[in-house]
JSON list of C-alpha atoms and ligand atoms in Angstrom, two decimals:
[
{"chain": "A", "resi": 1, "resn": "ASP", "atom": "CA", "xyz": [19.38, 11.14, -8.06]},
{"chain": "A", "resi": 2, "resn": "PRO", "atom": "CA", "xyz": [19.40, 8.01, -5.93]},
{"chain": "A", "resi": 3, "resn": "GLY", "atom": "CA", "xyz": [18.00, 5.65, -8.55]},
{"chain": "A", "resi": 4, "resn": "ARG", "atom": "CA", "xyz": [20.59, 6.41, -11.20]},
{"chain": "A", "resi": 5, "resn": "GLY", "atom": "CA", "xyz": [22.36, 3.42, -12.65]},
{"chain": "A", "resi": 6, "resn": "THR", "atom": "CA", "xyz": [20.15, 0.87, -11.02]},
{"chain": "A", "resi": 7, "resn": "SER", "atom": "CA", "xyz": [18.00, -0.03, -14.01]},
{"chain": "A", "resi": 8, "resn": "GLY", "atom": "CA", "xyz": [16.83, -3.55, -13.87]},
{"chain": "A", "resi": 9, "resn": "ILE", "atom": "CA", "xyz": [14.20, -5.95, -12.83]},
{"chain": "A", "resi": 10, "resn": "GLU", "atom": "CA", "xyz": [12.85, -4.71, -9.56]},
{"chain": "A", "resi": 11, "resn": "LYS", "atom": "CA", "xyz": [10.41, -7.41, -8.75]},
{"chain": "A", "resi": 12, "resn": "SER", "atom": "CA", "xyz": [9.76, -10.76, -10.27]},
{"chain": "A", "resi": 13, "resn": "ILE", "atom": "CA", "xyz": [6.31, -12.03, -9.59]},
{"chain": "A", "resi": 14, "resn": "PRO", "atom": "CA", "xyz": [5.04, -15.33, -10.90]},
{"chain": "A", "resi": 15, "resn": "VAL", "atom": "CA", "xyz": [1.35, -14.72, -11.46]},
{"chain": "A", "resi": 16, "resn": "SER", "atom": "CA", "xyz": [0.33, -18.32, -11.09]},
{"chain": "A", "resi": 17, "resn": "GLY", "atom": "CA", "xyz": [1.69, -21.77, -11.47]},
{"chain": "A", "resi": 18, "resn": "LYS", "atom": "CA", "xyz": [5.08, -22.93, -10.44]},
{"chain": "A", "resi": 19, "resn": "GLY", "atom": "CA", "xyz": [8.53, -21.63, -11.08]},
{"chain": "A", "resi": 20, "resn": "SER", "atom": "CA", "xyz": [9.63, -18.06, -11.19]},
{"chain": "A", "resi": 21, "resn": "CYS", "atom": "CA", "xyz": [10.79, -15.60, -13.72]},
{"chain": "A", "resi": 22, "resn": "GLN", "atom": "CA", "xyz": [14.06, -13.83, -13.33]},
{"chain": "A", "resi": 23, "resn": "ALA", "atom": "CA", "xyz": [15.40, -11.60, -16.01]},
{"chain": "A", "resi": 24, "resn": "GLU", "atom": "CA", "xyz": [18.86, -10.21, -15.51]},
{"chain": "A", "resi": 25, "resn": "PRO", "atom": "CA", "xyz": [20.06, -7.12, -17.32]},
{"chain": "A", "resi": 26, "resn": "GLY", "atom": "CA", "xyz": [22.99, -9.13, -18.65]},
{"chain": "A", "resi": 27, "resn": "ASP", "atom": "CA", "xyz": [26.56, -8.65, -17.63]},
{"chain": "A", "resi": 28, "resn": "THR", "atom": "CA", "xyz": [27.35, -6.11, -20.26]},
{"chain": "A", "resi": 29, "resn": "GLY", "atom": "CA", "xyz": [29.64, -3.19, -19.68]},
{"chain": "A", "resi": 30, "resn": "ASP", "atom": "CA", "xyz": [30.13, 0.08, -21.49]},
{"chain": "A", "resi": 31, "resn": "GLU", "atom": "CA", "xyz": [32.50, -1.43, -24.01]},
{"chain": "A", "resi": 32, "resn": "GLN", "atom": "CA", "xyz": [30.24, -4.29, -25.00]},
{"chain": "A", "resi": 33, "resn": "ASP", "atom": "CA", "xyz": [27.68, -4.33, -27.73]},
{"chain": "A", "resi": 34, "resn": "ALA", "atom": "CA", "xyz": [24.00, -4.52, -27.01]},
{"chain": "A", "resi": 35, "resn": "VAL", "atom": "CA", "xyz": [22.69, -7.88, -25.90]},
{"chain": "A", "resi": 36, "resn": "LEU", "atom": "CA", "xyz": [21.15, -9.21, -29.03]},
{"chain": "A", "resi": 37, "resn": "GLU", "atom": "CA", "xyz": [21.97, -12.80, -29.60]},
{"chain": "A", "resi": 38, "resn": "ASP", "atom": "CA", "xyz": [19.78, -14.22, -26.89]},
{"chain": "A", "resi": 39, "resn": "TYR", "atom": "CA", "xyz": [16.98, -11.73, -26.74]},
{"chain": "A", "resi": 40, "resn": "GLU", "atom": "CA", "xyz": [14.57, -14.48, -27.66]},
{"chain": "A", "resi": 41, "resn": "THR", "atom": "CA", "xyz": [15.79, -16.79, -24.98]},
{"chain": "A", "resi": 42, "resn": "ILE", "atom": "CA", "xyz": [15.27, -14.60, -21.97]},
{"chain": "A", "resi": 43, "resn": "GLU", "atom": "CA", "xyz": [15.76, -16.28, -18.66]},
{"chain": "A", "resi": 44, "resn": "GLY", "atom": "CA", "xyz": [12.30, -15.17, -17.60]},
{"chain": "A", "resi": 45, "resn": "SER", "atom": "CA", "xyz": [10.58, -18.29, -18.71]},
{"chain": "A", "resi": 46, "resn": "GLU", "atom": "CA", "xyz": [8.39, -20.55, -16.76]},
{"chain": "A", "resi": 47, "resn": "GLU", "atom": "CA", "xyz": [7.65, -24.22, -17.07]},
{"chain": "A", "resi": 48, "resn": "ILE", "atom": "CA", "xyz": [3.91, -24.63, -17.09]},
{"chain": "A", "resi": 49, "resn": "ARG", "atom": "CA", "xyz": [2.16, -27.83, -18.00]},
{"chain": "A", "resi": 50, "resn": "GLY", "atom": "CA", "xyz": [5.38, -29.08, -19.56]},
{"chain": "A", "resi": 51, "resn": "LYS", "atom": "CA", "xyz": [5.68, -26.17, -21.95]},
{"chain": "A", "resi": 52, "resn": "LYS", "atom": "CA", "xyz": [8.23, -23.40, -21.89]},
{"chain": "A", "resi": 53, "resn": "ARG", "atom": "CA", "xyz": [6.53, -20.05, -21.75]},
{"chain": "A", "resi": 54, "resn": "LYS", "atom": "CA", "xyz": [8.54, -16.99, -22.47]},
{"chain": "A", "resi": 55, "resn": "MET", "atom": "CA", "xyz": [8.04, -13.49, -21.37]},
{"chain": "A", "resi": 56, "resn": "ASN", "atom": "CA", "xyz": [9.11, -12.07, -24.74]},
{"chain": "A", "resi": 57, "resn": "ILE", "atom": "CA", "xyz": [11.08, -9.30, -23.11]},
{"chain": "A", "resi": 58, "resn": "GLN", "atom": "CA", "xyz": [14.76, -8.56, -22.74]},
{"chain": "A", "resi": 59, "resn": "LEU", "atom": "CA", "xyz": [16.79, -5.87, -21.11]},
{"chain": "A", "resi": 60, "resn": "MET", "atom": "CA", "xyz": [19.57, -4.65, -23.33]},
{"chain": "A", "resi": 61, "resn": "GLU", "atom": "CA", "xyz": [22.47, -2.34, -22.76]},
{"chain": "A", "resi": 62, "resn": "PHE", "atom": "CA", "xyz": [23.77, -0.06, -25.49]},
{"chain": "A", "resi": 63, "resn": "PRO", "atom": "CA", "xyz": [27.40, 0.96, -25.82]},
{"chain": "A", "resi": 64, "resn": "ARG", "atom": "CA", "xyz": [28.17, 4.49, -24.75]},
{"chain": "A", "resi": 65, "resn": "HIS", "atom": "CA", "xyz": [30.76, 6.91, -26.02]},
{"chain": "A", "resi": 66, "resn": "MET", "atom": "CA", "xyz": [31.71, 9.02, -23.07]},
{"chain": "A", "resi": 67, "resn": "ASP", "atom": "CA", "xyz": [34.37, 11.68, -22.92]},
{"chain": "A", "resi": 68, "resn": "GLU", "atom": "CA", "xyz": [34.91, 15.02, -21.24]},
{"chain": "A", "resi": 69, "resn": "TYR", "atom": "CA", "xyz": [32.24, 16.49, -23.53]},
{"chain": "A", "resi": 70, "resn": "GLY", "atom": "CA", "xyz": [29.53, 14.14, -22.35]},
{"chain": "A", "resi": 71, "resn": "SER", "atom": "CA", "xyz": [27.93, 10.85, -23.42]},
{"chain": "A", "resi": 72, "resn": "LEU", "atom": "CA", "xyz": [26.61, 9.59, -26.73]},
{"chain": "A", "resi": 73, "resn": "VAL", "atom": "CA", "xyz": [24.66, 6.38, -27.27]},
{"chain": "A", "resi": 74, "resn": "PRO", "atom": "CA", "xyz": [24.23, 5.33, -30.90]},
{"chain": "A", "resi": 75, "resn": "ILE", "atom": "CA", "xyz": [21.44, 2.93, -31.87]},
{"chain": "A", "resi": 76, "resn": "GLU", "atom": "CA", "xyz": [21.53, 1.19, -35.21]},
{"chain": "A", "resi": 77, "resn": "ALA", "atom": "CA", "xyz": [18.45, -0.56, -36.61]},
{"chain": "A", "resi": 78, "resn": "SER", "atom": "CA", "xyz": [18.89, -4.35, -36.85]},
{"chain": "A", "resi": 79, "resn": "ASP", "atom": "CA", "xyz": [22.27, -4.07, -35.16]},
{"chain": "A", "resi": 80, "resn": "SER", "atom": "CA", "xyz": [21.63, -2.49, -31.76]},
{"chain": "A", "resi": 81, "resn": "VAL", "atom": "CA", "xyz": [17.98, -3.55, -31.75]},
{"chain": "A", "resi": 82, "resn": "PRO", "atom": "CA", "xyz": [16.68, -6.82, -33.24]},
{"chain": "A", "resi": 83, "resn": "PHE", "atom": "CA", "xyz": [14.41, -5.24, -35.86]},
{"chain": "A", "resi": 84, "resn": "ASP", "atom": "CA", "xyz": [14.32, -2.50, -38.44]},
{"chain": "A", "resi": 85, "resn": "ILE", "atom": "CA", "xyz": [13.09, 0.67, -36.81]},
{"chain": "A", "resi": 86, "resn": "LYS", "atom": "CA", "xyz": [10.12, 2.07, -38.68]},
{"chain": "A", "resi": 87, "resn": "ARG", "atom": "CA", "xyz": [8.82, 4.50, -36.08]},
{"chain": "A", "resi": 88, "resn": "VAL", "atom": "CA", "xyz": [10.07, 6.46, -33.13]},
{"chain": "A", "resi": 89, "resn": "TYR", "atom": "CA", "xyz": [7.94, 8.17, -30.53]},
{"chain": "A", "resi": 90, "resn": "TYR", "atom": "CA", "xyz": [8.46, 9.49, -27.03]},
{"chain": "A", "resi": 91, "resn": "ILE", "atom": "CA", "xyz": [6.29, 9.96, -24.01]},
{"chain": "A", "resi": 92, "resn": "TYR", "atom": "CA", "xyz": [6.96, 12.80, -21.58]},
{"chain": "A", "resi": 93, "resn": "GLY", "atom": "CA", "xyz": [5.17, 15.28, -19.36]},
{"chain": "A", "resi": 94, "resn": "VAL", "atom": "CA", "xyz": [3.32, 12.48, -17.60]},
{"chain": "A", "resi": 95, "resn": "GLU", "atom": "CA", "xyz": [1.72, 13.69, -14.38]},
{"chain": "A", "resi": 96, "resn": "LYS", "atom": "CA", "xyz": [2.39, 12.01, -11.07]},
{"chain": "A", "resi": 97, "resn": "GLY", "atom": "CA", "xyz": [0.04, 9.09, -10.47]},
{"chain": "A", "resi": 98, "resn": "VAL", "atom": "CA", "xyz": [-0.73, 8.53, -14.14]},
{"chain": "A", "resi": 99, "resn": "ARG", "atom": "CA", "xyz": [-0.63, 4.98, -15.41]},
{"chain": "A", "resi": 100, "resn": "ARG", "atom": "CA", "xyz": [-0.80, 4.37, -19.14]},
{"chain": "A", "resi": 101, "resn": "GLY", "atom": "CA", "xyz": [-0.32, 1.68, -21.70]},
{"chain": "A", "resi": 102, "resn": "PHE", "atom": "CA", "xyz": [-2.80, -1.05, -20.73]},
{"chain": "A", "resi": 103, "resn": "HIS", "atom": "CA", "xyz": [-2.41, -2.92, -23.97]},
{"chain": "A", "resi": 104, "resn": "SER", "atom": "CA", "xyz": [-0.52, -5.58, -25.85]},
{"chain": "A", "resi": 105, "resn": "HIS", "atom": "CA", "xyz": [0.47, -5.74, -29.47]},
{"chain": "A", "resi": 106, "resn": "ALA", "atom": "CA", "xyz": [-0.24, -8.72, -31.67]},
{"chain": "A", "resi": 107, "resn": "ASP", "atom": "CA", "xyz": [2.90, -8.37, -33.80]},
{"chain": "A", "resi": 108, "resn": "LEU", "atom": "CA", "xyz": [4.76, -5.21, -32.94]},
{"chain": "A", "resi": 109, "resn": "GLU", "atom": "CA", "xyz": [8.25, -5.27, -31.46]},
{"chain": "A", "resi": 110, "resn": "GLN", "atom": "CA", "xyz": [9.48, -2.28, -29.50]},
{"chain": "A", "resi": 111, "resn": "VAL", "atom": "CA", "xyz": [12.42, -1.11, -27.45]},
{"chain": "A", "resi": 112, "resn": "LEU", "atom": "CA", "xyz": [11.73, 1.33, -24.62]},
{"chain": "A", "resi": 113, "resn": "ILE", "atom": "CA", "xyz": [14.52, 3.61, -23.46]},
{"chain": "A", "resi": 114, "resn": "CYS", "atom": "CA", "xyz": [14.14, 6.08, -20.63]},
{"chain": "A", "resi": 115, "resn": "VAL", "atom": "CA", "xyz": [16.49, 8.77, -21.94]},
{"chain": "A", "resi": 116, "resn": "SER", "atom": "CA", "xyz": [15.75, 11.13, -19.05]},
{"chain": "A", "resi": 117, "resn": "GLY", "atom": "CA", "xyz": [14.42, 10.59, -15.55]},
{"chain": "A", "resi": 118, "resn": "HIS", "atom": "CA", "xyz": [12.89, 7.28, -14.60]},
{"chain": "A", "resi": 119, "resn": "VAL", "atom": "CA", "xyz": [9.78, 5.19, -15.13]},
{"chain": "A", "resi": 120, "resn": "ARG", "atom": "CA", "xyz": [8.44, 1.78, -14.17]},
{"chain": "A", "resi": 121, "resn": "ILE", "atom": "CA", "xyz": [7.13, -0.69, -16.69]},
{"chain": "A", "resi": 122, "resn": "LEU", "atom": "CA", "xyz": [4.86, -3.59, -15.84]},
{"chain": "A", "resi": 123, "resn": "VAL", "atom": "CA", "xyz": [5.13, -6.41, -18.35]},
{"chain": "A", "resi": 124, "resn": "LYS", "atom": "CA", "xyz": [2.73, -9.28, -18.04]},
{"chain": "A", "resi": 125, "resn": "THR", "atom": "CA", "xyz": [1.67, -12.49, -19.70]},
{"chain": "A", "resi": 126, "resn": "PRO", "atom": "CA", "xyz": [-1.10, -14.83, -18.56]},
{"chain": "A", "resi": 127, "resn": "TRP", "atom": "CA", "xyz": [1.50, -16.66, -16.45]},
{"chain": "A", "resi": 128, "resn": "GLU", "atom": "CA", "xyz": [3.84, -14.11, -14.99]},
{"chain": "A", "resi": 129, "resn": "GLU", "atom": "CA", "xyz": [4.53, -10.46, -14.55]},
{"chain": "A", "resi": 130, "resn": "GLN", "atom": "CA", "xyz": [7.57, -8.30, -13.92]},
{"chain": "A", "resi": 131, "resn": "GLU", "atom": "CA", "xyz": [8.10, -4.73, -12.95]},
{"chain": "A", "resi": 132, "resn": "ILE", "atom": "CA", "xyz": [11.07, -3.08, -14.58]},
{"chain": "A", "resi": 133, "resn": "PHE", "atom": "CA", "xyz": [12.65, 0.16, -13.44]},
{"chain": "A", "resi": 134, "resn": "LEU", "atom": "CA", "xyz": [14.20, 2.16, -16.25]},
{"chain": "A", "resi": 135, "resn": "ASP", "atom": "CA", "xyz": [16.44, 5.05, -15.27]},
{"chain": "A", "resi": 136, "resn": "ASP", "atom": "CA", "xyz": [19.45, 4.76, -17.54]},
{"chain": "A", "resi": 137, "resn": "PRO", "atom": "CA", "xyz": [19.70, 6.07, -21.15]},
{"chain": "A", "resi": 138, "resn": "GLN", "atom": "CA", "xyz": [22.03, 3.17, -21.90]},
{"chain": "A", "resi": 139, "resn": "LYS", "atom": "CA", "xyz": [19.39, 0.57, -21.08]},
{"chain": "A", "resi": 140, "resn": "GLY", "atom": "CA", "xyz": [16.64, -0.59, -23.37]},
{"chain": "A", "resi": 141, "resn": "LEU", "atom": "CA", "xyz": [13.69, -2.85, -22.65]},
{"chain": "A", "resi": 142, "resn": "TYR", "atom": "CA", "xyz": [12.79, -5.00, -25.63]},
{"chain": "A", "resi": 143, "resn": "ILE", "atom": "CA", "xyz": [9.12, -5.99, -25.64]},
{"chain": "A", "resi": 144, "resn": "GLY", "atom": "CA", "xyz": [8.06, -8.52, -28.22]},
{"chain": "A", "resi": 145, "resn": "PRO", "atom": "CA", "xyz": [4.58, -9.44, -29.39]},
{"chain": "A", "resi": 146, "resn": "MET", "atom": "CA", "xyz": [1.81, -10.46, -27.02]},
{"chain": "A", "resi": 147, "resn": "VAL", "atom": "CA", "xyz": [3.10, -8.88, -23.85]},
{"chain": "A", "resi": 148, "resn": "TRP", "atom": "CA", "xyz": [0.74, -6.74, -21.80]},
{"chain": "A", "resi": 149, "resn": "ARG", "atom": "CA", "xyz": [2.39, -3.51, -20.64]},
{"chain": "A", "resi": 150, "resn": "GLU", "atom": "CA", "xyz": [1.60, -0.67, -18.30]},
{"chain": "A", "resi": 151, "resn": "MET", "atom": "CA", "xyz": [3.82, 2.36, -17.67]},
{"chain": "A", "resi": 152, "resn": "PHE", "atom": "CA", "xyz": [3.74, 4.28, -14.42]},
{"chain": "A", "resi": 153, "resn": "ASP", "atom": "CA", "xyz": [5.72, 6.21, -11.81]},
{"chain": "A", "resi": 154, "resn": "PHE", "atom": "CA", "xyz": [7.07, 8.60, -14.41]},
{"chain": "A", "resi": 155, "resn": "SER", "atom": "CA", "xyz": [9.41, 11.12, -12.84]},
{"chain": "A", "resi": 156, "resn": "GLY", "atom": "CA", "xyz": [8.66, 14.72, -13.75]},
{"chain": "A", "resi": 157, "resn": "ASP", "atom": "CA", "xyz": [11.65, 14.82, -16.07]},
{"chain": "A", "resi": 158, "resn": "ALA", "atom": "CA", "xyz": [10.99, 11.39, -17.62]},
{"chain": "A", "resi": 159, "resn": "VAL", "atom": "CA", "xyz": [11.26, 11.01, -21.37]},
{"chain": "A", "resi": 160, "resn": "LEU", "atom": "CA", "xyz": [10.44, 7.51, -22.55]},
{"chain": "A", "resi": 161, "resn": "LEU", "atom": "CA", "xyz": [11.76, 6.95, -26.04]},
{"chain": "A", "resi": 162, "resn": "VAL", "atom": "CA", "xyz": [10.23, 4.08, -27.97]},
{"chain": "A", "resi": 163, "resn": "LEU", "atom": "CA", "xyz": [11.70, 2.44, -31.07]},
{"chain": "A", "resi": 164, "resn": "ALA", "atom": "CA", "xyz": [9.10, 0.47, -32.98]},
{"chain": "A", "resi": 165, "resn": "GLY", "atom": "CA", "xyz": [9.42, -2.16, -35.67]},
{"chain": "A", "resi": 166, "resn": "ASP", "atom": "CA", "xyz": [6.36, -1.01, -37.56]},
{"chain": "A", "resi": 167, "resn": "HIS", "atom": "CA", "xyz": [4.21, 1.98, -38.29]},
{"chain": "A", "resi": 168, "resn": "TYR", "atom": "CA", "xyz": [1.29, 2.89, -36.07]},
{"chain": "A", "resi": 169, "resn": "LYS", "atom": "CA", "xyz": [-1.46, 0.37, -36.67]},
{"chain": "A", "resi": 170, "resn": "VAL", "atom": "CA", "xyz": [-4.60, 0.57, -34.57]},
{"chain": "A", "resi": 171, "resn": "GLU", "atom": "CA", "xyz": [-5.51, -3.01, -35.50]},
{"chain": "A", "resi": 172, "resn": "ASP", "atom": "CA", "xyz": [-2.35, -4.35, -33.88]},
{"chain": "A", "resi": 173, "resn": "TYR", "atom": "CA", "xyz": [-3.44, -3.16, -30.42]},
{"chain": "A", "resi": 174, "resn": "ILE", "atom": "CA", "xyz": [-5.18, -5.46, -27.96]},
{"chain": "A", "resi": 175, "resn": "ARG", "atom": "CA", "xyz": [-6.66, -3.22, -25.27]},
{"chain": "A", "resi": 176, "resn": "ASP", "atom": "CA", "xyz": [-9.07, -5.58, -23.55]},
{"chain": "A", "resi": 177, "resn": "TYR", "atom": "CA", "xyz": [-7.23, -7.65, -20.95]},
{"chain": "A", "resi": 178, "resn": "ASN", "atom": "CA", "xyz": [-9.58, -10.64, -21.10]},
{"chain": "A", "resi": 179, "resn": "LYS", "atom": "CA", "xyz": [-9.28, -10.75, -24.84]},
{"chain": "A", "resi": 180, "resn": "TYR", "atom": "CA", "xyz": [-5.50, -10.40, -24.49]},
{"chain": "A", "resi": 181, "resn": "GLU", "atom": "CA", "xyz": [-5.33, -13.39, -22.12]},
{"chain": "A", "resi": 182, "resn": "GLN", "atom": "CA", "xyz": [-7.28, -15.53, -24.50]},
{"chain": "A", "resi": 183, "resn": "ILE", "atom": "CA", "xyz": [-5.14, -14.65, -27.52]},
{"chain": "A", "resi": 184, "resn": "ALA", "atom": "CA", "xyz": [-1.89, -14.80, -25.53]},
{"chain": "A", "resi": 185, "resn": "ARG", "atom": "CA", "xyz": [-2.54, -18.32, -24.28]},
{"chain": "A", "resi": 186, "resn": "GLN", "atom": "CA", "xyz": [-2.99, -19.46, -27.83]},
{"chain": "A", "resi": 187, "resn": "TYR", "atom": "CA", "xyz": [0.01, -17.46, -29.06]},
{"chain": "A", "resi": 188, "resn": "PHE", "atom": "CA", "xyz": [2.44, -18.80, -26.48]},
{"chain": "A", "resi": 189, "resn": "THR", "atom": "CA", "xyz": [1.21, -22.34, -26.94]},
{"chain": "A", "resi": 190, "resn": "GLU", "atom": "CA", "xyz": [1.78, -22.17, -30.68]},
{"chain": "A", "resi": 191, "resn": "ASN", "atom": "CA", "xyz": [5.02, -20.21, -30.61]},
{"chain": "A", "resi": 192, "resn": "GLN", "atom": "CA", "xyz": [7.02, -21.81, -27.83]},
{"chain": "B", "resi": 201, "resn": "TYD", "atom": "P1", "xyz": [-1.57, 5.26, -26.83]},
{"chain": "B", "resi": 201, "resn": "TYD", "atom": "O1", "xyz": [-1.07, 4.12, -27.63]},
{"chain": "B", "resi": 201, "resn": "TYD", "atom": "O2", "xyz": [-2.96, 5.18, -26.28]},
{"chain": "B", "resi": 201, "resn": "TYD", "atom": "O3", "xyz": [-0.58, 5.57, -25.63]},
{"chain": "B", "resi": 201, "resn": "TYD", "atom": "P2", "xyz": [-0.24, 4.61, -24.38]},
{"chain": "B", "resi": 201, "resn": "TYD", "atom": "O4", "xyz": [-0.58, 3.23, -24.77]},
{"chain": "B", "resi": 201, "resn": "TYD", "atom": "O5", "xyz": [1.21, 4.85, -24.16]},
{"chain": "B", "resi": 201, "resn": "TYD", "atom": "O6", "xyz": [-1.05, 5.08, -23.21]},
{"chain": "B", "resi": 201, "resn": "TYD", "atom": "O7", "xyz": [-1.42, 6.58, -27.71]},
{"chain": "B", "resi": 201, "resn": "TYD", "atom": "C1", "xyz": [-1.86, 7.83, -27.29]},
{"chain": "B", "resi": 201, "resn": "TYD", "atom": "C2", "xyz": [-2.36, 8.60, -28.49]},
{"chain": "B", "resi": 201, "resn": "TYD", "atom": "O8", "xyz": [-1.33, 8.79, -29.45]},
{"chain": "B", "resi": 201, "resn": "TYD", "atom": "C3", "xyz": [-3.48, 7.88, -29.21]},
{"chain": "B", "resi": 201, "resn": "TYD", "atom": "O9", "xyz": [-4.42, 8.86, -29.61]},
{"chain": "B", "resi": 201, "resn": "TYD", "atom": "C4", "xyz": [-2.84, 7.29, -30.42]},
{"chain": "B", "resi": 201, "resn": "TYD", "atom": "C5", "xyz": [-1.70, 8.24, -30.70]},
{"chain": "B", "resi": 201, "resn": "TYD", "atom": "N1", "xyz": [-0.51, 7.60, -31.29]},
{"chain": "B", "resi": 201, "resn": "TYD", "atom": "C6", "xyz": [-0.16, 7.90, -32.60]},
{"chain": "B", "resi": 201, "resn": "TYD", "atom": "O10", "xyz": [-0.83, 8.66, -33.31]},
{"chain": "B", "resi": 201, "resn": "TYD", "atom": "N2", "xyz": [0.96, 7.33, -33.12]},
{"chain": "B", "resi": 201, "resn": "TYD", "atom": "C7", "xyz": [1.75, 6.49, -32.39]},
{"chain": "B", "resi": 201, "resn": "TYD", "atom": "O11", "xyz": [2.78, 6.01, -32.91]},
{"chain": "B", "resi": 201, "resn": "TYD", "atom": "C8", "xyz": [1.36, 6.17, -31.04]},
{"chain": "B", "resi": 201, "resn": "TYD", "atom": "C9", "xyz": [2.17, 5.23, -30.22]},
{"chain": "B", "resi": 201, "resn": "TYD", "atom": "C10", "xyz": [0.22, 6.76, -30.54]}
]
């Protein structure tokens, strides 16, 4: 398994404008708690027209209990992740070549954890996009509101576990990219 342990930002692509976005997984080790305190102030921000835009994402690393019997990663709502978990779902059995997601959420916060195998996540705002490779059950990708996401390159054994801050609400989805761009520009202008 050549990709194991290399979770992180694979590419960092400014979509337009100046500057670049670079998110680092954070220099956390096994013994450290999840990165929580600065999840809102991700490095992946870009100065555009004098305003700080933020990507609203953060890679986090959960502590692991490993012994001769194997590994255990506990996740506590509000402690390990920055919201109360109201829903859990997982995506698996995704065929090669399938790309899914293609939406943003207006309010929902989520943490994506690839608990088996590997997957790539494209996260995108009107200003920048990043591709994140998840292949480590200890790593979580926090995605806040108003971030467009697409999931692809699922390995055959991939299980993508998602922790969500709210129940399933159809009205929270934004599935039209043009509409997303319009709403996102307003959102980031008002919230940054
Ligand atoms: P969808 O959100 O379209 O998946 P993705 O964005 O990952 O491609 O969800 C697929 C189907 O599952 C869709 O019919 C809605 C349903 N669904 C639920 O019923 N509850 C949930 O919590 C989620 C996330 C999806």
